[in-house]
Structure formats: C-alpha cells, structure tokens
Coordinates of C-alpha atoms in Angstrom, one line a residue:
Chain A
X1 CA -16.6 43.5 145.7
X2 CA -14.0 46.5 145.0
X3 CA -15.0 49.7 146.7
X4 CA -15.9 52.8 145.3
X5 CA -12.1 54.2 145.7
X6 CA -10.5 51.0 144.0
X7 CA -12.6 50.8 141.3
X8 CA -12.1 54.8 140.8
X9 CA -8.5 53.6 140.5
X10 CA -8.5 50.9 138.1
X11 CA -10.5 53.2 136.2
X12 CA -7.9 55.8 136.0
X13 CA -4.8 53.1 135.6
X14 CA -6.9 51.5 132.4
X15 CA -7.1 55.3 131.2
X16 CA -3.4 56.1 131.6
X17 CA -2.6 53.0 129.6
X18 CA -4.6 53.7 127.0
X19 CA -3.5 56.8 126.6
X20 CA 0.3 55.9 126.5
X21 CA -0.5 53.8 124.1
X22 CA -2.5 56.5 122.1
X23 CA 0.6 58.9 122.3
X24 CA 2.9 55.9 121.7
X25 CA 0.8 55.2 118.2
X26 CA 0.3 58.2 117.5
X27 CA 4.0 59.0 117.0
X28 CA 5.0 59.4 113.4
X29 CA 6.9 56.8 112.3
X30 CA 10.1 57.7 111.0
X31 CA 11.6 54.4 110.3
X32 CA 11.6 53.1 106.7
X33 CA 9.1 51.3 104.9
X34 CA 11.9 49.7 102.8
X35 CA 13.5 48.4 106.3
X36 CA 9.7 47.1 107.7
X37 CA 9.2 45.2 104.4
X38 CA 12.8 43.1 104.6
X39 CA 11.8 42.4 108.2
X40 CA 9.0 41.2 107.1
X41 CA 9.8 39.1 104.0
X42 CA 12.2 37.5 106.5
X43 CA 9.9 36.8 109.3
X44 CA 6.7 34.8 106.8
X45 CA 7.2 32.9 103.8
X46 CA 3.7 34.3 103.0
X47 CA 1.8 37.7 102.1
X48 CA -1.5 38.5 103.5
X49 CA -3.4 41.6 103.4
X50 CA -3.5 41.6 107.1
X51 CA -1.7 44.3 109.1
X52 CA 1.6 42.9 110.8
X53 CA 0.5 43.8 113.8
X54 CA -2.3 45.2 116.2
X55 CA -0.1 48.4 116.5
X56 CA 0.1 48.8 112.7
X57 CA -3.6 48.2 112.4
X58 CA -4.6 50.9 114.8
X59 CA -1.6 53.4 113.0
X60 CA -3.9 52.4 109.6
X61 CA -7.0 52.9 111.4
X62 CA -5.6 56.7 112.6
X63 CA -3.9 57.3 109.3
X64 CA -0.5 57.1 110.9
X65 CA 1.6 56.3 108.5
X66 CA 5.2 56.3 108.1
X67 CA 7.4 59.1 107.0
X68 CA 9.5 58.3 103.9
X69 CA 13.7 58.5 104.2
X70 CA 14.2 59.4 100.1
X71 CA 17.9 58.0 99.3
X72 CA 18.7 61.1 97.6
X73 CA 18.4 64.8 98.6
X74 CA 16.3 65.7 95.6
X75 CA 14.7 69.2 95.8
X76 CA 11.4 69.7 93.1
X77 CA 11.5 73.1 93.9
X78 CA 15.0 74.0 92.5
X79 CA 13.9 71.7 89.1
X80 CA 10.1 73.8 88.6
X81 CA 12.2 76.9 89.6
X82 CA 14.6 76.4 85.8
X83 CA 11.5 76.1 84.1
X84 CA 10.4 72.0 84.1
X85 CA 7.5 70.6 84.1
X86 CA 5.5 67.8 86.0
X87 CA 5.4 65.7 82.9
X88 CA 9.0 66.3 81.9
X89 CA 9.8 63.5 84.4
X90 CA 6.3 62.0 85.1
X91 CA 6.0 60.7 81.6
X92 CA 3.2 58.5 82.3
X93 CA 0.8 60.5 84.0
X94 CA -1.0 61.4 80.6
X95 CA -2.1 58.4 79.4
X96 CA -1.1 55.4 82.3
X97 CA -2.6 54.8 86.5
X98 CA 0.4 55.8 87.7
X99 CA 2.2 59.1 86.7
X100 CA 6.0 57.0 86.9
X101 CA 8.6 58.1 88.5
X102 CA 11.9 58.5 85.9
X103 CA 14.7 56.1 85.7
X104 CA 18.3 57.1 87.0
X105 CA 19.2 57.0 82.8
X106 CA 16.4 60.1 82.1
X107 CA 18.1 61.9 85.2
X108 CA 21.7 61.6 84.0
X109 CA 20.6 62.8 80.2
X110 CA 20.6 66.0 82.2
X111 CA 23.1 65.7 85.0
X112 CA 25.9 64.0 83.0
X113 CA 26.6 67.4 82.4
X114 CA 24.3 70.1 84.9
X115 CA 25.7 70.4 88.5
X116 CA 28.0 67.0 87.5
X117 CA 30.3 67.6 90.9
X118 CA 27.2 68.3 93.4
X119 CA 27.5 65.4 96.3
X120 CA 23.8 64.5 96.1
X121 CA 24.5 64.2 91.9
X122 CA 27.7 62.0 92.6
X123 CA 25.7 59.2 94.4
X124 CA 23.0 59.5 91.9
X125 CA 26.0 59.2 89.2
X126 CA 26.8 55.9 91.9
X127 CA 23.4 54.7 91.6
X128 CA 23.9 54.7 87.2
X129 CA 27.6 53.4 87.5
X130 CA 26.4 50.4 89.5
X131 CA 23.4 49.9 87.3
X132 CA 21.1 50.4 90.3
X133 CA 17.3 51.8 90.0
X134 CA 17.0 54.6 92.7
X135 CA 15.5 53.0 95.7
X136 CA 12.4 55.9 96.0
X137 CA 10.2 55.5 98.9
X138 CA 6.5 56.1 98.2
X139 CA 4.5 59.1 99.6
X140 CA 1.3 58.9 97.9
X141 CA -0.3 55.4 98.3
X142 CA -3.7 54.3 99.5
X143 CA -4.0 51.9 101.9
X144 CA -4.8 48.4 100.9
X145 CA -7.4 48.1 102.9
X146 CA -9.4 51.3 101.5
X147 CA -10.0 49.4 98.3
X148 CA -9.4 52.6 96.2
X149 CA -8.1 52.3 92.2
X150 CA -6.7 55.2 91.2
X151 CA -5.8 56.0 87.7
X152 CA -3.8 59.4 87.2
X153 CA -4.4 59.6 83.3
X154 CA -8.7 60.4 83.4
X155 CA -8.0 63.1 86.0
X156 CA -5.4 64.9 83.9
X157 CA -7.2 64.7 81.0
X158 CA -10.4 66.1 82.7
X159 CA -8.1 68.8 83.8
X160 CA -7.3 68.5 87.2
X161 CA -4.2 70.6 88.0
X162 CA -1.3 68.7 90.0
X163 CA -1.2 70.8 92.4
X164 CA -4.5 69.9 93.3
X165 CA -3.7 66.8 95.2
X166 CA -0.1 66.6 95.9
X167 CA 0.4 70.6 96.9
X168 CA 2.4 73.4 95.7
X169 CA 5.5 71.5 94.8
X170 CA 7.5 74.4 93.6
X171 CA 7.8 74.8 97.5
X172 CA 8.8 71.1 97.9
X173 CA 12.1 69.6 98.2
X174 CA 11.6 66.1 98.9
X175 CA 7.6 65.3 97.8
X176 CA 5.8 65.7 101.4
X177 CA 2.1 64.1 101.5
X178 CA 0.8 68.2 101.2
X179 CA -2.9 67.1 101.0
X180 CA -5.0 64.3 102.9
X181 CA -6.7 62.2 100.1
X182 CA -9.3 60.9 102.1
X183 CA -12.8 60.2 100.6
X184 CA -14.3 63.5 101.3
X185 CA -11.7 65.3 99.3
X186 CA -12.0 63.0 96.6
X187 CA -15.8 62.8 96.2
X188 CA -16.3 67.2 96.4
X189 CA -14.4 67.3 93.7
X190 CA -16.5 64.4 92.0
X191 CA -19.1 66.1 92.9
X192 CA -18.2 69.8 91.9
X193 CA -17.0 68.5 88.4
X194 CA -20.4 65.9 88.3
X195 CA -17.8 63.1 88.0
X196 CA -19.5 60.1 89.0
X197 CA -19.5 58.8 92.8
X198 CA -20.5 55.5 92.2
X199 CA -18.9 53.1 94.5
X200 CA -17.4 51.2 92.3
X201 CA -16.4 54.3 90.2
X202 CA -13.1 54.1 92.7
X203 CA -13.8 50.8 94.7
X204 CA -13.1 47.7 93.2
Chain B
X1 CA -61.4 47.0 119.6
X2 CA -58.7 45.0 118.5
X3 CA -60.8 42.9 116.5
X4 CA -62.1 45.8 114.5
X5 CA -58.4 47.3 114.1
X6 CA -57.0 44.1 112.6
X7 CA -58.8 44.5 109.2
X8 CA -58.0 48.3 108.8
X9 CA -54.1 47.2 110.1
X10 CA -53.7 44.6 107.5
X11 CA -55.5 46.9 104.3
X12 CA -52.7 49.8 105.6
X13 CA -49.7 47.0 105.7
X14 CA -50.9 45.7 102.2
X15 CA -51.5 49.4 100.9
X16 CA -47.5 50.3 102.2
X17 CA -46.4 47.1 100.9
X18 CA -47.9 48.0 97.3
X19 CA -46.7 51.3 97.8
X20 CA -43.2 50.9 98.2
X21 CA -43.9 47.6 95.7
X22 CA -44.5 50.2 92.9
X23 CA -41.9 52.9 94.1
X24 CA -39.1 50.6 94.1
X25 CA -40.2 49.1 90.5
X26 CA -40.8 52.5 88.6
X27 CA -37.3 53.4 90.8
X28 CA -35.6 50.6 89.0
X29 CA -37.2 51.2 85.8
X30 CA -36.0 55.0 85.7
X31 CA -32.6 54.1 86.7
X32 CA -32.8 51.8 83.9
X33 CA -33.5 54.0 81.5
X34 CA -30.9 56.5 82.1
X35 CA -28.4 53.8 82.7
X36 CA -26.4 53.7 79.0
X37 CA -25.0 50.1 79.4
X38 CA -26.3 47.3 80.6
X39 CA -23.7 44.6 81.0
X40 CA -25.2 40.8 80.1
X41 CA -23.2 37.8 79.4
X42 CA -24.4 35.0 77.5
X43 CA -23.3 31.2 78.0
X44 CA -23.5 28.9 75.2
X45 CA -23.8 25.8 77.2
X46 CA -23.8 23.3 73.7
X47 CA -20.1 24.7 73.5
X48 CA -19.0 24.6 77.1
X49 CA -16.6 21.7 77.2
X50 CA -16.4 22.3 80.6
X51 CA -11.9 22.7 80.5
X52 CA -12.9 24.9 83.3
X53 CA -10.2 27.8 81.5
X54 CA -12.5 30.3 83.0
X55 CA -12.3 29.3 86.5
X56 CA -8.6 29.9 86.4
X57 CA -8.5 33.0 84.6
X58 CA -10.9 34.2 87.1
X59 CA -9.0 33.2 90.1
X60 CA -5.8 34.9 88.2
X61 CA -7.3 38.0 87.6
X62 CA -9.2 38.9 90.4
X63 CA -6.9 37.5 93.4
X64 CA -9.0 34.6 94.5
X65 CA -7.0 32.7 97.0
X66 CA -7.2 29.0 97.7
X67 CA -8.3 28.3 101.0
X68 CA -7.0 24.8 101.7
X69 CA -8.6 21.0 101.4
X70 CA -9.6 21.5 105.3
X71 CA -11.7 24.7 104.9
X72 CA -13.0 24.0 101.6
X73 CA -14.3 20.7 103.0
X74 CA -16.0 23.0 105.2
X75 CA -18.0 24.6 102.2
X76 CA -15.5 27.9 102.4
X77 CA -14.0 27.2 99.1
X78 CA -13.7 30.3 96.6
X79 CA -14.4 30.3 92.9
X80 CA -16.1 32.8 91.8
X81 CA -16.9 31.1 88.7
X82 CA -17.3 27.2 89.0
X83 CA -18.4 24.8 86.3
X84 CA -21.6 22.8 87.4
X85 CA -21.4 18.9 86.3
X86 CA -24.6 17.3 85.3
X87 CA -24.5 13.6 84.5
X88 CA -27.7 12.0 82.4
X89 CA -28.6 8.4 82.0
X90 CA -26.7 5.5 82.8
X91 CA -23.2 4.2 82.3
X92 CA -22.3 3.4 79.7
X93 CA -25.0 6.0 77.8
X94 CA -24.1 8.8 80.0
X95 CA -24.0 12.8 79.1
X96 CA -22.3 15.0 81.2
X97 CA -24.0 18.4 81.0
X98 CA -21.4 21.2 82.4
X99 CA -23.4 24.5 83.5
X100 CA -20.6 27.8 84.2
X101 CA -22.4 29.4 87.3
X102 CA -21.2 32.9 88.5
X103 CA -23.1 35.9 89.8
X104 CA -25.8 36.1 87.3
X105 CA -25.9 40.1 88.0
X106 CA -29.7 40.1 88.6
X107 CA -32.1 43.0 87.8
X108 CA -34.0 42.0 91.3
X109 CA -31.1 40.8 93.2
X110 CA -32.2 39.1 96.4
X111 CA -28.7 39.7 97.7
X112 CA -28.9 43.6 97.9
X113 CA -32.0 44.2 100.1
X114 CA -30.6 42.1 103.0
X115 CA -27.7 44.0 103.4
X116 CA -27.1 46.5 106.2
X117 CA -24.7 48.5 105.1
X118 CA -25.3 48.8 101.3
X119 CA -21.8 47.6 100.4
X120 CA -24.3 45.5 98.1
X121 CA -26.0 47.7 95.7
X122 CA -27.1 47.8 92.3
X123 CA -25.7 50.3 90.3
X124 CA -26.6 52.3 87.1
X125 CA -25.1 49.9 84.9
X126 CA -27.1 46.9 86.3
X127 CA -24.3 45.7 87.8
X128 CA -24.2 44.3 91.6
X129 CA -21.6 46.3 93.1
X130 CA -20.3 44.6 95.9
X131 CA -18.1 47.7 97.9
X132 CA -15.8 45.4 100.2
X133 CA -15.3 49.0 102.6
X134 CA -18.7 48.9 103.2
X135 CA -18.9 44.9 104.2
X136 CA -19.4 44.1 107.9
X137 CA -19.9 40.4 107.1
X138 CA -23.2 40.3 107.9
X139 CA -23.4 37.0 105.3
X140 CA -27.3 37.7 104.5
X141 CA -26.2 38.2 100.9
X142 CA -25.0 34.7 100.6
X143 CA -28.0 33.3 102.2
X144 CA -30.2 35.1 100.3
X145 CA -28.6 34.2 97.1
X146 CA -30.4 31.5 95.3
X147 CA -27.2 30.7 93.0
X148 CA -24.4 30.3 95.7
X149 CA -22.3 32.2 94.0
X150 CA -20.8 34.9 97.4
X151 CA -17.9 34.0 99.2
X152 CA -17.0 35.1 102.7
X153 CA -13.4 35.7 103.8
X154 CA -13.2 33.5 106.8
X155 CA -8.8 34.1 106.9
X156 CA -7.2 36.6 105.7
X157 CA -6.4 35.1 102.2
X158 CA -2.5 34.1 102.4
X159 CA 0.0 33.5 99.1
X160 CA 3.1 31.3 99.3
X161 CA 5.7 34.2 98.4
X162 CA 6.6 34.6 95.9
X163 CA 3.3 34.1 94.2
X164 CA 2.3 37.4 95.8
X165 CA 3.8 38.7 93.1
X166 CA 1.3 37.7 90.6
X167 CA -1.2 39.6 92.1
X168 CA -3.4 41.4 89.5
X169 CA -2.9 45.5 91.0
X170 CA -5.9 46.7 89.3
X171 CA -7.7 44.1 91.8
X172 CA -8.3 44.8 95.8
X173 CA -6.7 41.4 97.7
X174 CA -10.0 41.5 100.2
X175 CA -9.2 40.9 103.8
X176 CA -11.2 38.7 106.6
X177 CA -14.3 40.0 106.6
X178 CA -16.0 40.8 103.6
X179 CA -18.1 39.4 101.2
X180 CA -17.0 38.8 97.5
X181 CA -18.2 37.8 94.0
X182 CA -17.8 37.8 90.4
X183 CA -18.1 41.7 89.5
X184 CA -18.1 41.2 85.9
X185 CA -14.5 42.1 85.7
X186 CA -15.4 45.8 86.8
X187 CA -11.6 46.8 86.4
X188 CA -11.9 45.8 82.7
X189 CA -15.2 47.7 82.3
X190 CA -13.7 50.8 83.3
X191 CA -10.3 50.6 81.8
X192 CA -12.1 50.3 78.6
X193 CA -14.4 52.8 79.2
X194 CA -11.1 55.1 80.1
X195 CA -9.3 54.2 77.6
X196 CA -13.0 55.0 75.2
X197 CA -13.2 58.2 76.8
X198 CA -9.5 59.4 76.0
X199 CA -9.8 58.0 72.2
X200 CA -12.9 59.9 72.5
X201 CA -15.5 57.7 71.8
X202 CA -18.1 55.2 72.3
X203 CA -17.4 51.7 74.0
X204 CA -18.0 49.2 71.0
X205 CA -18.8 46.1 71.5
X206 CA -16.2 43.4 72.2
X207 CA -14.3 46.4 73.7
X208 CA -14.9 44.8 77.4
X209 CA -14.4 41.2 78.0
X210 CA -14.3 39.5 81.4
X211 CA -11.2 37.0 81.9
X212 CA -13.7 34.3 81.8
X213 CA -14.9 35.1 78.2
X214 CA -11.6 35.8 77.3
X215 CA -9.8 32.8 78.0
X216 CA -12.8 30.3 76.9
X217 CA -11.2 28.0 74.1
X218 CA -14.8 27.4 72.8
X219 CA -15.9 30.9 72.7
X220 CA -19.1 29.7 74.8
X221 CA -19.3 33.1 77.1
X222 CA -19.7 36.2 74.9
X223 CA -19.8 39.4 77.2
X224 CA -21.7 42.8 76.0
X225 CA -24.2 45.5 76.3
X226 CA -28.1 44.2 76.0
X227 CA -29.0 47.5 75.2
X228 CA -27.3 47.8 72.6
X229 CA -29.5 45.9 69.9
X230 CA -26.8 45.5 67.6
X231 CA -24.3 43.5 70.1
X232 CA -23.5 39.7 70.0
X233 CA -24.7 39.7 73.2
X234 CA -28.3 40.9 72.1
X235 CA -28.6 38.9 69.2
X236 CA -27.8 35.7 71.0
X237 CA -30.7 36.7 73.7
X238 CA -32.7 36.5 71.1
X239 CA -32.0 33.1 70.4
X240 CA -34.9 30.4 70.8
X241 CA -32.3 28.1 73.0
X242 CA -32.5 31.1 75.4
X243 CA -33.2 30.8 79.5
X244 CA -31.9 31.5 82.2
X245 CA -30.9 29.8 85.8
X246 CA -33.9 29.9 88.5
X247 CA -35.8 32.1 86.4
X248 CA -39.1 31.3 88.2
X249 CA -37.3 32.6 91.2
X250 CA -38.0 36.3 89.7
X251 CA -34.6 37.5 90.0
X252 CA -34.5 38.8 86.8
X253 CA -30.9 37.4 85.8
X254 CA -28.5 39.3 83.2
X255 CA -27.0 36.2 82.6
X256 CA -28.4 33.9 79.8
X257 CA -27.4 30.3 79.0
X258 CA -28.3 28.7 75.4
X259 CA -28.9 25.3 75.2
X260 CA -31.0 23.1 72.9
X261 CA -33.1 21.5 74.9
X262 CA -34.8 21.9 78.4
X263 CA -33.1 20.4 81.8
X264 CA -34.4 17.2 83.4
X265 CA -36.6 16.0 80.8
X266 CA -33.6 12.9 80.8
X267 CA -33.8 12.2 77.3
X268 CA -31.5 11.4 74.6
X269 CA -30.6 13.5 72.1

C-alpha cells in the first residue's frame, strides 16, 4: 500500500501532466491545413472521418482549430473601403450553399490594370500567368463531426446581414473567424426570426 | 396492508398508463395536423424487378460505406435500402417475389421511445429524424425495430482514396458510433423546399424524389406528400392492392407496398 504522502504525489504528478498537455493542446495551431492534409494523403491510402490523432480529437473537442496562412496578403478592408460589395466577389452567396470565393480571372479583370506593380498583385499576376487557382485556406468551416449543412443562399434571402456571422470585415484584412458559430448562436437567431430549430433543419 | 395497496397500485399504474396513452396520441395527432407535409413513399412491388438500382443510388448518395465480407458476415453490413428475395413453389415453377425494405418512416415508431438521447425523434413532417450528434450508440433503436432497417457504425467507415472524392457533400460521412438509416433523402427534401421558397412557392409534387425513386428503371417507388390528396403518392394509397409491412405490429408505416395478391397464401397466379 502507498502512503498518504506518495499517493499525494502521484496525484499532483498525474495533474501536472495533464495540464501540460492542456496548455500544449490548447496552443493555436499555426501550421497549415494545406501542409497537415499532404502529410496525410501520404501517410493512408484511405479517408476516414476519424480524427488523425487523439491530439487532434481533443483540439476538435476544445474548438482548437488551426489558424489559416492565406498565400496572398489580401486586405477586405481596403476593397469595402473603394466602395465594393460582398457579392461583387462572392457571386454565389445569393442563390448557391456556399457564397464562392472568385477565381484569379475575376481578380485580374480589376487588377490587370488597378495597383498592377503592387508586390502582393505581382504574385497574384504569378498565380494567372501559370494558370494556377489561388490556393485559399478556409476560415469558416464546420467540423465534420458536428453534422451541420449550411446553405448561405436561404439566410441571405431571409435577410441576414454578412456581417452577422463573419464580423465587421471592413476592419479585416485577411478574413479572421470574428464570430464563434457554435449552436447557441445559430439557434437564437432561429429562434428570434421563428426560423425553424428542427434537428434536422441543419443536421443531416 | 400490502394486500389492500396492490389493487389501488395497479388501478393508479393503469390510470397513468392511459393517461400518458391519450396525451401522447392527441400529442401526435396535433402535431399532425399542423405538420404541412407528410412524406410517404409507395412501392409497387408487381414492378420491382428487383435490379437492385436503388440500393446503389442509395449507397451513392448518402455515403454508405462497405464494410467488408468479414464484418458483414458478422450481420454489420450497411444498406440502407436492400431488396428482400422471396422464392414460391418449386423448381422448376418457381416465383421470386423481391420486397425493397428501407425505414418505413412510421407514425408510431418503436425506434424513437427507446432512445436516451432523442437523436431519434419524429418530426413535424412525420419523418424519423435520426440526429447522429445526438447518438451515444445506445443500439435500442435497432432492436426495437421490427424491419431491420438501422445500421450501427462499428469502424469508422474508411474509402479507398481516391473514391473519397465521390462523397456526396450535402451528406454527413457518420463516424464510429452512431446509428444510421434511410432519412428519406432529407437533403433533397430541403433543397427542394429551398429552392420552393426562393421561387416563391409551394413544393409540387414530384418536386422531391429520394435517389431510390429516382434511379428505379421500373418506376416502382413513387415518393410524395399523403396529405396532399391530389399527389401520385395519395392516389396510389388508395389503391385496393394496398398494405403495408408488419402492419399488425401497429407501427403505423408511411411506407406502402402494392401488390396483387396477399403473401404466403403459396399460390399460382
């Protein structure tokens, strides 16, 4: 039998280690998504829904999630500031799920000619020449394991501003996640607008 | 004491039991009537040829993996649509009667008072929602359900890449864990009823149709609204050829199969 004092100890070690490895997870994660997903294509042949690792899962499980490395500089505020709009470049997000985020053609209609010798506009000039998409990292996404469907064009139509759930972006360079979609914020508005909050109004 | 208790304990137990009896019906009879829709499919079984089209559409559109010969031999195999064979009489005079069985969507599902956790509920529709955040993987809804039609995610389900890519996106991939079943194509349902809305106005009928009911080369599933009277759907439940699977059970299916004659009685026709 361990006596009191040793058992006090293991107590405390089993506490330190778990909180090292809370502070450890709990880091934001600043590496790439676009860098985890090659390592991972080239470690299984297969896809899964499950989580990578127990690490990951516990980051999913805290809402940890990585910070996105955008390829390109781009600044929304500076674009809203000379009088664009959302749907200027999210053409989609009247009438599709996703709101679509424009081609490197529909930016160079513009910048063939507006702030041509810019450094950040030369590689995006780069990206046309070599007939490469823009390799945008995502900043809004649900979790697969949250089981949510979310379709952008019912919500615009209903007349739920943008700014609603992705922030004041005429303060935003780079898009930063501004609001926390979790279920709560999502079902008080359902609820204030009397949108339906059946499950499987979002859940399928 | 006791002995005089036990009468006056059972009359209270039977009294409660009628009570909530009559709650939950005149419950499900007011939900009922607000509910607009109320999604039925009809299965014409003298024009099932039993190809078995549905089954793959299914599994395409809603991300139903393949488990494997050695887990389905363990009974873990997921379809959630599978076409029953039925054979009658002898060789050489042999029928083969093929029944499509899927979540018949029941009015008194016996598979959403067992759960725990609600993740199976009935919703306003009449459909059985089946909400996989909500799914501990108790597994009482497949045990209670009389037409063996919930699967269990015993694995993670796993895709050879690059068939990953072929994964319907309007469909969750469910992980280890959870309990799944035909939904009627829910992601169809409220596309339609989206894309209704924006066009602004009302779902017709033949606006929704399941993959199954879409890809049937005999056109023997017709999907619609039974409360709309004027739907294909409607009139077919009318038809004398109409039952439906365990009925006696009192489950109340929304699922009704056509057929000529009565199963079992082993004659020719």
């Amino acid at each position: 039998m361990l006596s009191g004092s040793q058992s006090r100890w293991i107590v405390i070690f089993v506490a330190a280690c778990a909180l090292v490895f809370l502070i450890y997870v709990g880091r934001a994660d600043t590496r790439s998504p676009r860098a985890d997903e090659d390592t991972r294509a080239r470690v299984s042949p297969v896809f899964t829904p499950a989580h990578r690792s127990v690490l990951d899962a516990v980051r999913d499980f805290f809402n940890r999630r990585p910070v996105p490395v955008q390829p390109l500089a781009f600044t929304h505020k500076v674009h809203l500031a000379n009088g664009m709009h959302c749907t200027d470049c999210h053409t989609a997000v009247e009438a599709a799920p996703v709101a679509g985020i424009p081609g490197v053609e529909l930016c160079m209609t513009c910048h063939q000619m507006i702030a041509a010798d810019k450094p950040e506009i030369k590689k995006l000039a780069a990206y046309q020449k070599r007939g490469e998409d823009i390799p945008w990292q995502r900043v809004y996404a649900f979790s697969p394991t949250v089981h949510v469907k979310f379709n952008h064009a019912p919500h615009i139509r209903a007349g739920v501003e943008c700014k609603t759930c992705h922030g004041d972006m005429t303060q935003q360079t780079v898009a930063v996640r501004a609001v926390d979609l979790n279920m709560g914020y999502c079902v008080n508005c359902h609820r204030q607008k009397q949108a339906s909050t059946d499950c499987i109004t979002c859940h399928y | 004491m006791q002995r005089h208790d036990a009468p006056l304990d059972s009359g209270l137990s039977t009294l409660a039991i009628l009570l909530l009896v009559t709650c939950h019906s005149s419950m499900v009879q007011t939900m009922e009537s607000k509910a607009q829709k109320k999604w039925a499919m009809v299965v014409d079984l003298d024009r099932c040829t039993g190809c078995e089209a549905c089954v793959v559409a299914c599994h395409a559109e809603n991300n139903i993996p393949t488990v494997g010969e050695e887990q389905a031999a363990m009974g873990r195999a997921m379809h959630w649509m599978r076409v029953e064979r039925y054979y009658q009489g002898d060789f050489p005079n042999v029928r083969v009667k093929f029944i499509p069985v899927f979540c018949q969507q029941c009015d008194a599902a016996p598979c959403e008072p067992v759960c725990p956790t609600y993740a199976s509920y009935h919703t306003a529709e009449g459909l059985n929602g089946q909400v996989y955040n909500r799914c501990i993987g108790t597994r009482y809804c497949a045990n209670a359900c009389p037409y063996n039609v919930r699967f269990f995610n015993f694995y993670n389900p796993v895709w050879e890449k690059p068939l990953h890519l072929q994964l319907n996106p309007d469909v969750s991939v469910r992980e280890v864990g959870v309990m799944e079943k035909c939904t009627f194509c829910v992601q169809r349902i409220k596309a339609a009823e989206i894309t209704a809305k924006a066009d602004k106005r009302e779902l017709k009928d033949g606006d929704v149709q399941p993959a199954c009911a879409q890809s049937c080369p005999p056109k023997a599933l017709v999907f619609g609204d039974l409360n709309d009277p004027t739907s294909e759907v409607s009139r077919l439940a009318g038809s004398n050829r109409a039952t439906r699977l365990l009925e006696e059970l009192g489950t109340k299916p929304k699922v009704i199969y056509l057929q000529r004659e009565s199963w079992g009685d082993g004659k020719e026709s």
